[in-house]
Coordinates of C-alpha atoms and ligand atoms in Angstrom, one line a residue:
M1371 CA 0.0 0.0 0.0
A1372 CA 1.3 3.4 -0.9
D1373 CA 1.4 6.4 1.4
P1374 CA 1.0 9.5 -0.8
M1375 CA 1.5 12.0 2.1
P1376 CA 4.9 13.5 3.0
R1377 CA 5.2 13.4 6.8
S1378 CA 7.2 16.6 7.1
S1379 CA 4.2 18.6 8.3
R1380 CA 1.0 17.7 10.2
N1381 CA -1.7 16.2 8.0
M1382 CA -5.3 17.3 8.1
V1383 CA -7.5 14.9 6.1
I1384 CA -11.0 15.9 5.0
A1385 CA -13.3 12.9 4.3
G1386 CA -15.9 14.1 1.8
G1387 CA -16.2 16.7 -1.0
G1388 CA -19.6 18.2 -0.7
T1389 CA -20.3 21.8 0.3
A1390 CA -18.9 21.0 3.8
G1391 CA -15.7 19.3 2.5
W1392 CA -14.9 22.0 0.0
M1393 CA -15.8 24.9 2.3
T1394 CA -13.5 23.4 4.9
A1395 CA -10.7 22.7 2.4
A1396 CA -10.9 26.3 1.0
A1397 CA -10.7 27.9 4.4
L1398 CA -7.9 25.7 5.6
A1399 CA -6.0 26.3 2.4
R1400 CA -6.4 30.1 3.0
F1401 CA -5.5 30.0 6.7
C1402 CA -3.3 27.0 7.4
R1403 CA -0.6 27.4 4.9
Q1404 CA 2.1 26.9 7.4
G1405 CA 2.7 23.6 9.1
W1406 CA -0.3 21.7 7.7
T1407 CA -0.8 19.5 4.6
I1408 CA -4.5 19.4 3.6
T1409 CA -5.9 16.4 1.8
L1410 CA -9.5 15.8 0.7
V1411 CA -10.9 12.5 -0.3
E1412 CA -14.1 12.3 -2.2
S1413 CA -15.9 9.7 -4.2
D1414 CA -17.6 10.7 -7.5
E1415 CA -19.3 7.3 -7.4
I1416 CA -21.1 8.2 -4.1
G1417 CA -21.8 11.9 -5.0
T1418 CA -23.0 14.7 -2.8
V1419 CA -26.4 15.6 -1.4
G1420 CA -26.5 18.3 -4.1
V1421 CA -29.0 20.6 -2.4
G1422 CA -28.4 23.6 -0.1
E1423 CA -28.9 26.7 -2.2
A1424 CA -30.1 29.4 0.2
T1425 CA -27.9 31.1 2.7
I1426 CA -27.9 33.8 5.4
P1427 CA -25.8 37.0 5.4
M1428 CA -22.8 35.5 7.3
I1429 CA -21.8 33.7 4.1
R1430 CA -20.4 37.0 3.0
L1431 CA -17.9 37.1 5.8
F1432 CA -16.8 33.6 4.7
N1433 CA -16.4 34.8 1.1
Q1434 CA -14.6 38.0 2.2
A1435 CA -12.2 36.1 4.4
L1436 CA -11.3 34.0 1.4
G1437 CA -10.9 37.1 -0.7
I1438 CA -13.6 36.0 -3.2
D1439 CA -14.9 38.6 -5.6
E1440 CA -18.7 38.9 -5.4
A1441 CA -19.4 39.4 -9.1
E1442 CA -17.2 36.4 -10.0
F1443 CA -18.8 34.3 -7.3
L1444 CA -22.3 35.1 -8.5
R1445 CA -21.3 34.4 -12.1
E1446 CA -19.7 31.1 -11.3
T1447 CA -22.5 29.8 -9.1
Q1448 CA -25.5 31.3 -11.1
G1449 CA -26.2 33.1 -7.9
T1450 CA -28.8 35.8 -7.0
W1451 CA -29.2 38.0 -3.9
K1452 CA -31.4 37.2 -1.0
L1453 CA -33.0 39.7 1.4
G1454 CA -35.0 37.3 3.5
I1455 CA -37.6 34.5 3.5
E1456 CA -41.3 34.8 2.8
F1457 CA -43.4 32.5 4.8
D1458 CA -46.7 31.8 3.0
G1459 CA -49.6 30.2 4.8
W1460 CA -47.6 29.4 8.0
G1461 CA -49.7 31.1 10.6
A1462 CA -52.9 30.2 8.8
P1463 CA -53.8 29.6 5.1
G1464 CA -53.9 32.9 3.2
E1465 CA -51.5 34.7 5.6
R1466 CA -48.0 35.6 4.8
Y1467 CA -45.1 37.4 6.4
M1468 CA -41.4 37.9 5.8
H1469 CA -38.4 37.1 8.0
A1470 CA -36.2 39.8 6.4
F1471 CA -32.6 40.1 7.3
G1472 CA -31.5 43.2 9.2
Q1473 CA -33.3 45.6 11.6
V1474 CA -37.0 46.1 12.1
G1475 CA -37.7 49.9 12.4
R1476 CA -35.3 51.7 14.6
G1477 CA -35.1 52.0 18.4
L1478 CA -36.3 55.1 20.2
G1479 CA -35.0 56.1 23.6
L1480 CA -34.3 52.9 25.6
L1481 CA -36.6 50.6 23.6
P1482 CA -36.3 48.5 20.6
F1483 CA -38.8 49.4 17.9
H1484 CA -41.2 46.5 18.3
H1485 CA -42.6 47.8 21.6
Y1486 CA -43.8 50.9 19.9
W1487 CA -45.2 48.9 17.0
L1488 CA -47.0 46.5 19.4
R1489 CA -48.7 49.4 21.1
A1490 CA -49.7 51.0 17.7
H1491 CA -50.7 47.6 16.3
A1492 CA -53.0 46.8 19.2
A1493 CA -54.7 50.2 18.6
G1494 CA -55.1 49.5 14.9
R1495 CA -52.7 52.4 14.1
A1496 CA -49.8 50.3 12.5
G1497 CA -49.4 48.3 9.3
P1498 CA -47.9 44.9 9.2
L1499 CA -44.4 44.6 10.8
G1500 CA -42.9 44.0 7.3
D1501 CA -43.7 47.7 6.4
Y1502 CA -41.1 48.7 8.9
A1503 CA -38.2 46.5 7.8
L1504 CA -36.2 47.9 4.9
N1505 CA -35.2 44.4 3.6
A1506 CA -38.9 43.4 3.5
V1507 CA -40.0 46.6 1.7
A1508 CA -37.2 46.2 -0.9
A1509 CA -37.8 42.5 -1.3
R1510 CA -41.5 42.9 -2.0
A1511 CA -40.7 45.6 -4.5
G1512 CA -38.3 43.2 -6.2
R1513 CA -35.5 45.7 -5.7
F1514 CA -31.9 45.4 -4.7
A1515 CA -28.8 47.5 -4.3
H1516 CA -25.5 47.5 -2.4
V1517 CA -26.5 50.0 0.2
E1518 CA -23.7 52.1 1.6
R1519 CA -24.7 54.5 4.4
A1520 CA -22.9 57.6 5.6
A1521 CA -21.7 57.2 9.2
D1522 CA -24.4 59.6 10.5
S1523 CA -27.3 58.1 8.4
V1524 CA -30.5 57.4 10.3
L1525 CA -31.3 54.7 7.7
P1526 CA -30.3 51.1 8.5
P1527 CA -27.9 49.0 6.4
M1528 CA -29.4 46.4 4.1
P1529 CA -27.8 43.0 4.9
Y1530 CA -28.1 40.3 2.2
A1531 CA -27.2 36.7 1.5
F1532 CA -27.1 34.6 -1.7
H1533 CA -29.0 31.9 -3.4
F1534 CA -26.7 29.7 -5.5
D1535 CA -26.4 26.4 -7.3
A1536 CA -24.9 24.0 -4.7
G1537 CA -23.0 21.9 -7.3
L1538 CA -21.4 25.0 -8.8
Y1539 CA -20.6 26.3 -5.4
A1540 CA -18.7 23.2 -4.4
A1541 CA -16.9 23.1 -7.8
Y1542 CA -15.9 26.8 -7.4
L1543 CA -14.5 26.2 -3.9
R1544 CA -12.7 23.1 -5.2
R1545 CA -10.9 25.2 -7.8
Y1546 CA -10.0 27.7 -5.1
A1547 CA -8.7 25.1 -2.7
Q1548 CA -6.8 23.1 -5.2
G1549 CA -5.3 26.3 -6.5
R1550 CA -3.9 26.9 -3.0
G1551 CA -2.3 23.5 -2.5
V1552 CA -5.1 21.2 -1.2
V1553 CA -4.5 17.6 -2.5
R1554 CA -7.6 16.0 -3.8
I1555 CA -7.8 12.2 -3.9
E1556 CA -10.7 10.5 -5.8
G1557 CA -11.7 7.2 -4.3
R1558 CA -14.1 5.4 -2.1
I1559 CA -13.1 5.1 1.6
E1560 CA -13.5 1.5 2.4
H1561 CA -11.8 1.0 5.6
V1562 CA -10.6 3.2 8.5
E1563 CA -7.5 2.4 10.5
R1564 CA -7.3 3.3 14.2
D1565 CA -4.2 3.7 16.3
G1566 CA -3.9 0.6 18.5
E1567 CA -2.9 2.6 21.6
S1568 CA -4.9 5.8 21.5
G1569 CA -7.9 4.6 19.6
D1570 CA -7.6 7.7 17.4
V1571 CA -8.2 7.5 13.7
A1572 CA -4.9 6.9 12.0
A1573 CA -5.6 6.6 8.3
L1574 CA -8.3 6.2 5.6
V1575 CA -7.9 3.2 3.3
L1576 CA -9.4 3.6 -0.1
A1577 CA -10.9 0.9 -2.4
D1578 CA -7.7 0.9 -4.5
G1579 CA -5.5 0.3 -1.5
V1580 CA -4.2 3.9 -1.1
R1581 CA -3.7 4.8 2.5
V1582 CA -4.2 8.4 3.6
A1583 CA -2.7 9.0 7.0
G1584 CA -3.5 12.0 9.1
D1585 CA -3.1 13.7 12.5
L1586 CA -6.6 15.4 12.4
F1587 CA -9.6 14.2 10.4
V1588 CA -12.5 16.3 9.3
D1589 CA -15.6 14.2 8.7
C1590 CA -17.5 15.8 5.9
S1591 CA -19.0 12.5 4.6
G1592 CA -22.6 13.7 4.8
F1593 CA -25.5 12.0 6.7
R1594 CA -23.6 8.7 7.0
G1595 CA -21.0 10.3 9.3
L1596 CA -18.4 7.8 8.1
L1597 CA -15.8 8.5 10.8
I1598 CA -17.7 10.3 13.6
E1599 CA -20.4 7.6 13.7
G1600 CA -19.4 4.7 11.5
V1601 CA -16.0 4.4 13.3
L1602 CA -16.2 6.3 16.6
E1603 CA -19.9 5.5 17.3
T1604 CA -20.4 8.9 18.8
G1605 CA -24.2 8.7 19.0
F1606 CA -26.9 10.9 17.7
E1607 CA -29.4 13.1 19.6
D1608 CA -32.7 12.7 17.7
W1609 CA -34.9 15.8 17.6
G1610 CA -37.6 14.1 15.4
H1611 CA -40.2 14.7 18.2
W1612 CA -39.7 18.5 17.7
L1613 CA -39.1 18.5 14.0
P1614 CA -40.9 15.6 12.5
C1615 CA -40.2 16.3 8.8
D1616 CA -37.9 13.5 7.7
R1617 CA -38.0 13.6 3.9
A1618 CA -37.6 16.1 1.0
L1619 CA -38.3 15.9 -2.7
A1620 CA -36.2 18.3 -4.6
V1621 CA -36.7 19.4 -8.3
P1622 CA -35.3 22.2 -10.4
C1623 CA -37.6 24.0 -12.8
D1624 CA -37.2 26.7 -15.5
R1625 CA -36.7 30.2 -14.2
A1626 CA -39.8 32.3 -13.9
D1627 CA -39.7 36.0 -13.8
P1628 CA -39.7 38.3 -12.0
L1629 CA -36.5 37.2 -10.3
I1630 CA -37.4 37.9 -6.7
P1631 CA -34.6 38.7 -4.2
Y1632 CA -35.9 36.3 -1.5
T1633 CA -36.6 32.6 -0.7
R1634 CA -40.2 31.5 -0.5
A1635 CA -41.4 28.8 2.0
T1636 CA -45.0 27.8 1.5
A1637 CA -46.8 25.7 4.1
R1638 CA -48.3 22.5 2.7
A1639 CA -50.6 19.9 4.3
A1640 CA -47.7 17.8 5.6
G1641 CA -44.8 20.2 5.6
W1642 CA -43.6 23.0 3.3
Q1643 CA -42.3 23.8 -0.1
W1644 CA -39.2 25.9 -0.8
R1645 CA -38.6 28.1 -3.9
I1646 CA -35.1 29.4 -4.5
P1647 CA -34.7 31.7 -7.5
L1648 CA -31.3 31.3 -9.4
R1649 CA -30.1 33.0 -12.6
H1650 CA -30.4 29.9 -14.7
R1651 CA -33.3 28.0 -13.0
T1652 CA -35.4 27.8 -9.9
G1653 CA -34.7 25.3 -7.1
N1654 CA -37.8 23.8 -5.5
G1655 CA -38.5 21.1 -2.9
Y1656 CA -41.2 19.7 -0.6
V1657 CA -40.0 19.0 2.9
F1658 CA -42.5 16.7 4.6
S1659 CA -43.3 14.2 7.3
S1660 CA -43.5 10.7 6.0
A1661 CA -45.9 9.9 8.8
H1662 CA -48.4 12.3 7.2
I1663 CA -48.0 12.0 3.4
G1664 CA -46.6 9.3 1.0
E1665 CA -43.8 10.0 -1.4
D1666 CA -46.0 9.8 -4.5
E1667 CA -48.5 12.2 -3.2
A1668 CA -45.8 14.6 -2.0
A1669 CA -44.2 14.5 -5.5
S1670 CA -47.6 15.3 -7.1
V1671 CA -48.1 18.3 -4.8
L1672 CA -44.6 19.5 -5.5
L1673 CA -45.0 19.2 -9.3
A1674 CA -48.4 20.8 -9.3
N1675 CA -46.9 23.9 -7.5
L1676 CA -44.0 24.8 -9.8
D1677 CA -44.0 28.0 -11.7
G1678 CA -41.7 26.7 -14.5
A1679 CA -41.3 23.4 -16.4
P1680 CA -39.5 20.7 -14.3
Q1681 CA -36.0 20.0 -15.4
A1682 CA -35.7 16.6 -13.8
E1683 CA -37.6 14.0 -11.9
P1684 CA -38.1 14.9 -8.2
R1685 CA -35.2 13.5 -6.1
L1686 CA -35.9 12.0 -2.7
L1687 CA -33.7 12.8 0.3
K1688 CA -34.2 11.1 3.7
F1689 CA -33.0 12.7 6.9
R1690 CA -33.4 12.9 10.7
A1691 CA -33.4 16.2 12.6
G1692 CA -30.8 16.1 15.4
K1693 CA -27.1 16.4 16.1
R1694 CA -24.1 14.2 16.9
R1695 CA -23.6 13.9 20.7
K1696 CA -20.1 15.3 20.1
A1697 CA -19.2 17.2 16.9
W1698 CA -15.5 16.7 17.8
N1699 CA -14.6 13.2 19.1
R1700 CA -11.0 12.0 19.6
N1701 CA -9.2 13.4 16.5
V1702 CA -12.3 13.6 14.3
V1703 CA -14.2 16.9 13.8
A1704 CA -17.6 16.4 12.1
I1705 CA -18.7 19.3 9.9
G1706 CA -21.8 19.6 7.7
L1707 CA -24.4 16.9 7.5
A1708 CA -22.0 14.5 9.4
S1709 CA -22.4 16.7 12.5
G1710 CA -26.2 17.0 12.4
F1711 CA -29.1 18.4 10.5
L1712 CA -31.9 20.9 10.8
E1713 CA -34.4 21.2 8.0
P1714 CA -33.6 24.0 5.6
L1715 CA -36.4 26.3 6.8
E1716 CA -34.1 29.1 7.8
S1717 CA -31.2 28.2 5.5
T1718 CA -28.9 27.5 8.4
S1719 CA -26.9 24.4 7.4
I1720 CA -24.3 26.2 5.3
H1721 CA -23.9 28.7 8.1
L1722 CA -23.4 25.8 10.6
I1723 CA -20.6 24.6 8.3
Q1724 CA -19.1 28.0 8.3
S1725 CA -19.2 28.4 12.0
G1726 CA -17.8 24.8 12.5
I1727 CA -14.8 25.8 10.3
T1728 CA -14.3 29.1 12.2
R1729 CA -14.3 27.1 15.5
L1730 CA -12.0 24.5 14.1
L1731 CA -9.6 27.3 13.2
D1732 CA -10.0 28.9 16.7
F1733 CA -9.2 25.5 18.4
L1734 CA -6.6 24.3 15.9
P1735 CA -4.4 22.0 18.0
N1736 CA -0.9 23.1 18.6
G1737 CA 0.3 19.6 19.4
P1738 CA -1.9 16.7 20.4
V1739 CA -5.7 17.4 20.7
M1740 CA -6.5 18.5 24.2
D1741 CA -9.7 17.4 26.0
V1742 CA -10.4 20.9 27.2
D1743 CA -10.2 22.3 23.6
R1744 CA -12.4 19.6 22.3
D1745 CA -14.9 20.2 25.2
A1746 CA -15.0 23.9 24.5
Y1747 CA -15.6 23.3 20.8
N1748 CA -18.5 20.9 21.5
R1749 CA -20.1 23.1 24.1
L1750 CA -20.1 26.1 21.6
T1751 CA -21.4 23.9 18.8
D1752 CA -24.2 22.5 20.9
F1753 CA -25.3 25.9 22.1
E1754 CA -25.4 27.2 18.5
I1755 CA -27.4 24.4 17.0
E1756 CA -29.8 24.1 19.9
R1757 CA -30.8 27.8 19.6
I1758 CA -31.3 27.5 15.9
R1759 CA -33.4 24.4 16.5
D1760 CA -35.6 26.4 18.8
F1761 CA -36.0 29.1 16.2
V1762 CA -37.0 26.5 13.5
I1763 CA -39.5 24.9 15.9
L1764 CA -41.1 28.3 16.5
H1765 CA -42.4 28.3 12.9
Y1766 CA -44.3 25.1 13.5
V1767 CA -45.6 25.4 17.0
A1768 CA -47.5 28.7 16.6
N1769 CA -50.0 27.9 13.8
R1770 CA -53.7 27.9 13.2
R1771 CA -53.9 25.4 10.4
D1772 CA -56.3 22.5 10.4
D1773 CA -54.3 19.7 8.7
P1774 CA -53.4 16.8 11.1
F1775 CA -49.7 17.5 10.6
W1776 CA -50.1 21.1 11.8
A1777 CA -52.5 20.4 14.6
A1778 CA -50.0 17.9 16.0
Q1779 CA -47.2 20.5 16.0
R1780 CA -49.3 22.8 18.2
G1781 CA -49.5 20.2 20.9
M1782 CA -45.8 19.4 21.2
V1783 CA -43.9 19.7 24.5
L1784 CA -41.3 22.4 23.7
P1785 CA -37.6 22.4 24.6
E1786 CA -37.3 24.3 27.9
S1787 CA -35.2 27.1 26.3
L1788 CA -37.9 27.8 23.7
A1789 CA -40.8 27.5 26.2
F1790 CA -39.1 30.1 28.4
R1791 CA -38.6 32.5 25.5
L1792 CA -42.3 32.2 24.4
D1793 CA -43.5 32.7 28.0
L1794 CA -41.5 35.8 28.3
F1795 CA -42.7 37.2 24.9
R1796 CA -46.3 36.4 25.6
A1797 CA -46.2 38.0 29.0
S1798 CA -44.3 41.2 28.2
G1799 CA -43.3 41.5 24.6
R1800 CA -39.7 41.0 25.6
I1801 CA -37.2 39.1 23.6
I1802 CA -33.7 38.3 24.9
R1803 CA -30.7 37.2 23.0
E1804 CA -28.4 35.0 24.9
G1805 CA -24.6 34.6 24.3
D1806 CA -23.7 34.3 20.6
E1807 CA -26.9 32.8 19.5
L1808 CA -27.5 33.3 15.8
F1809 CA -30.9 34.9 15.5
D1810 CA -31.4 38.3 17.1
V1811 CA -34.4 40.2 18.3
P1812 CA -35.6 41.3 14.8
G1813 CA -35.6 37.7 13.6
W1814 CA -37.6 36.4 16.6
I1815 CA -40.1 39.3 16.5
Q1816 CA -40.8 38.8 12.8
V1817 CA -41.5 35.1 13.1
M1818 CA -43.4 35.4 16.4
M1819 CA -45.7 38.1 15.1
G1820 CA -45.9 36.4 11.7
Q1821 CA -47.1 33.2 13.2
G1822 CA -49.7 35.1 15.1
L1823 CA -48.3 35.2 18.7
V1824 CA -49.4 38.4 20.3
P1825 CA -48.1 39.5 23.7
E1826 CA -50.3 40.6 26.5
R1827 CA -48.3 43.8 27.2
W1828 CA -45.5 45.9 25.8
H1829 CA -42.8 47.8 27.6
P1830 CA -44.4 50.6 29.7
L1831 CA -42.0 53.2 28.3
A1832 CA -43.7 52.8 24.9
D1833 CA -46.8 54.5 26.4
A1834 CA -44.8 57.7 27.0
L1835 CA -45.3 58.9 23.4
S1836 CA -48.6 60.6 22.6
D1837 CA -50.7 59.0 19.9
D1838 CA -49.7 61.7 17.4
H1839 CA -46.1 61.2 18.1
L1840 CA -46.4 57.5 17.8
D1841 CA -48.1 57.8 14.4
Q1842 CA -45.5 60.3 13.3
F1843 CA -42.7 58.0 14.4
L1844 CA -44.0 55.0 12.6
S1845 CA -44.8 56.8 9.4
T1846 CA -41.4 58.4 9.3
V1847 CA -39.8 54.9 9.4
T1848 CA -42.0 53.3 6.8
D1849 CA -42.0 56.3 4.5
A1850 CA -38.2 56.5 4.6
F1851 CA -37.9 52.8 3.7
T1852 CA -40.4 53.0 0.9
R1853 CA -38.5 56.0 -0.6
D1854 CA -35.2 54.2 -0.1
A1855 CA -36.4 51.0 -1.8
A1856 CA -37.9 53.0 -4.7
R1857 CA -34.5 54.4 -5.5
M1858 CA -33.0 50.9 -5.9
P1859 CA -32.8 49.2 -9.2
G1860 CA -34.8 46.0 -10.0
H1861 CA -33.1 42.8 -8.8
A1862 CA -32.7 41.1 -12.2
D1863 CA -31.4 44.3 -14.0
Y1864 CA -28.9 45.1 -11.3
L1865 CA -27.7 41.5 -11.1
E1866 CA -27.0 41.3 -14.8
R1867 CA -25.1 44.6 -14.7
F1868 CA -23.2 43.6 -11.6
C1869 CA -22.2 40.2 -13.0
A1870 CA -20.9 41.8 -16.2
V1871 CA -18.2 43.6 -14.3
S1872 CA -15.7 42.5 -11.7
S1873 CA -16.4 44.9 -8.9
I1874 CA -19.3 46.9 -7.5
P1875 CA -20.1 49.9 -9.8
S1876 CA -20.2 52.9 -7.5
Q1877 CA -23.1 54.6 -9.4
S1878 CA -25.3 51.6 -8.6
S1879 CA -24.8 51.8 -4.9
I1880 CA -27.2 54.0 -3.0
A1881 CA -26.0 56.1 -0.1
Ligands
FAD259 C1 -33.6 18.8 1.4 C2 -32.4 19.6 1.8 C3 -32.4 21.0 1.5 C4 -31.3 21.8 2.0 N1 -31.3 23.1 1.7 C5 -30.4 23.9 2.3 C6 -30.4 25.3 2.1 O1 -31.2 25.9 1.4 N2 -29.4 26.0 2.7 C7 -28.5 25.5 3.5 O2 -27.6 26.2 4.1 N3 -28.4 24.1 3.6 C8 -29.3 23.4 3.0 N4 -29.2 22.0 3.1 C9 -28.1 21.4 3.8 C10 -26.9 21.4 2.8 O3 -27.3 20.7 1.6 C11 -25.7 20.7 3.4 O4 -25.4 21.3 4.6 C12 -24.5 20.8 2.5 O5 -24.8 20.4 1.2 C13 -23.4 20.0 3.0 O6 -23.5 18.7 2.8 P1 -22.2 17.8 3.2 O7 -21.0 18.3 2.4 O8 -22.1 17.7 4.6 O9 -22.6 16.3 2.6 P2 -22.7 15.7 1.2 O10 -23.1 16.7 0.1 O11 -23.5 14.5 1.3 O12 -21.2 15.3 0.8 C14 -20.6 14.1 1.4 C15 -19.3 13.8 0.7 O13 -18.7 12.7 1.3 C16 -18.3 11.8 0.3 N5 -18.3 10.4 0.8 C17 -19.3 9.8 1.6 N6 -18.9 8.6 1.8 C18 -17.7 8.4 1.2 C19 -16.8 7.3 1.1 N7 -17.1 6.1 1.6 N8 -15.7 7.4 0.4 C20 -15.4 8.6 -0.2 N9 -16.2 9.7 -0.1 C21 -17.3 9.6 0.6 C22 -19.3 12.0 -0.8 O14 -18.8 11.6 -2.1 C23 -19.4 13.5 -0.8 O15 -18.4 14.1 -1.5 C24 -30.3 21.2 2.7 C25 -30.3 19.8 2.9 C26 -31.3 19.0 2.5 C27 -31.3 17.6 2.8

């Protein structure tokens, strides 16, 4: 058996070349140039999960850290811009709301905006919350621009994310990583060798006999968790009782105009359907609970609700919501689907890959892996995914739909952390953000109100404004955002112009 790796530096071996594998490889290639050799093993024969096309704004930090040019990135991945997610029919059929990125309104005095809005809304003096979020106003108008504000501007920034083709994204990052020294080995991992003394993983052995030895292994092998579960038997914490959707059917269809700058999630009888607009096609999928609908019926529902001709047969994906008991076990760090999965409702999986990579870099061992580092990594990973889990559950639990699937969600016993948050909001309109949790007050308030949760009270200081002042304050906010959005170009036009050049044209930015 041949050993292709020189042993002069420490070896990091990535098992798997999906989005997780190539994001990890690209980041390590960028930041671990000294002292590490990076190898990635992937199998074309096995392939990747091939979905994962909507992101949240943090992806831009990842791209920036890698020095990726945005126009090139959008061209190479057939990407579009994303300002938020529209939830259609989630509270009740016929209702819709947006979870838009960025701020909602603006704070006044000591209070966040939503307390004033709650008071005005209760008195019938306010429009829907989305009228007071710039991203929602721009998204509904189908507009987009790179918004640069003067330091003293009272208008908020307009954070954005991307939609992109998952296959093209992984290919793009592969070129990036290989161009910076990552060694790619094609082959099926058939056997894993462990060190007889420590029990750590020592090497991957491929079907053709090639042996890939390493000091640290990153398991990016997808749902199967080849190393973290298949070899180390780490265990899986199943969250199916909170998130019962366990299947998805995915199908691309022809692009339909207008090219909206947001993802749409439409509630269906036994789950929900996603719609992700790309430059060359639209990504669609039905995420459903197999206990409530069969695969054939789900496929019919999906195909009946496309707004373009399907480009393939629907593809079935099976999954379980939950997480690995330890994302880092021995000398194996699981990143991506190998570490756990939450359905793509809030587009958080790629973000979890990104934060896993950031943490791996934070805790990069300077010698043997230390228990305390590993424990810290796992503690932070657990906190992050548990809080995102709570946010995703929120969309299901507060609903007024009749279907058996939705009725069952209303009755679930909530995780304690979410139950506390809902109690607090119901009683006083307060929302707290703990530690480094991903979603902030504007995200929670938009989904809570969108799902129809109405608190009994708001902060007493919101009563200090006279009715006239309150009206004036709210209309100043919404008028400013409406004017701001009206000055932005249409999403499709701006995207084509932007992709035709290699950097942001300053005349298209609005100040
Ligand atoms: C229905 C659905 C929709 C989703 N939508 C979104 C979304 O909108 N936004 C978002 O952020 N995320 C989304 N995700 C999650 C996203 O798809 C994944 O996080 C992302 O694709 C990462 O997958 P991965 O790289 O971990 O696994 P995979 O893509 O499965 O890659 C696994 C890799 O391991 C390799 N491999 C496995 N076994 C072996 C072996 N024995 N030998 C050699 N190689 C092997 C495979 O060849 C492959 O290269 C979605 C997921 C699902 C299921």
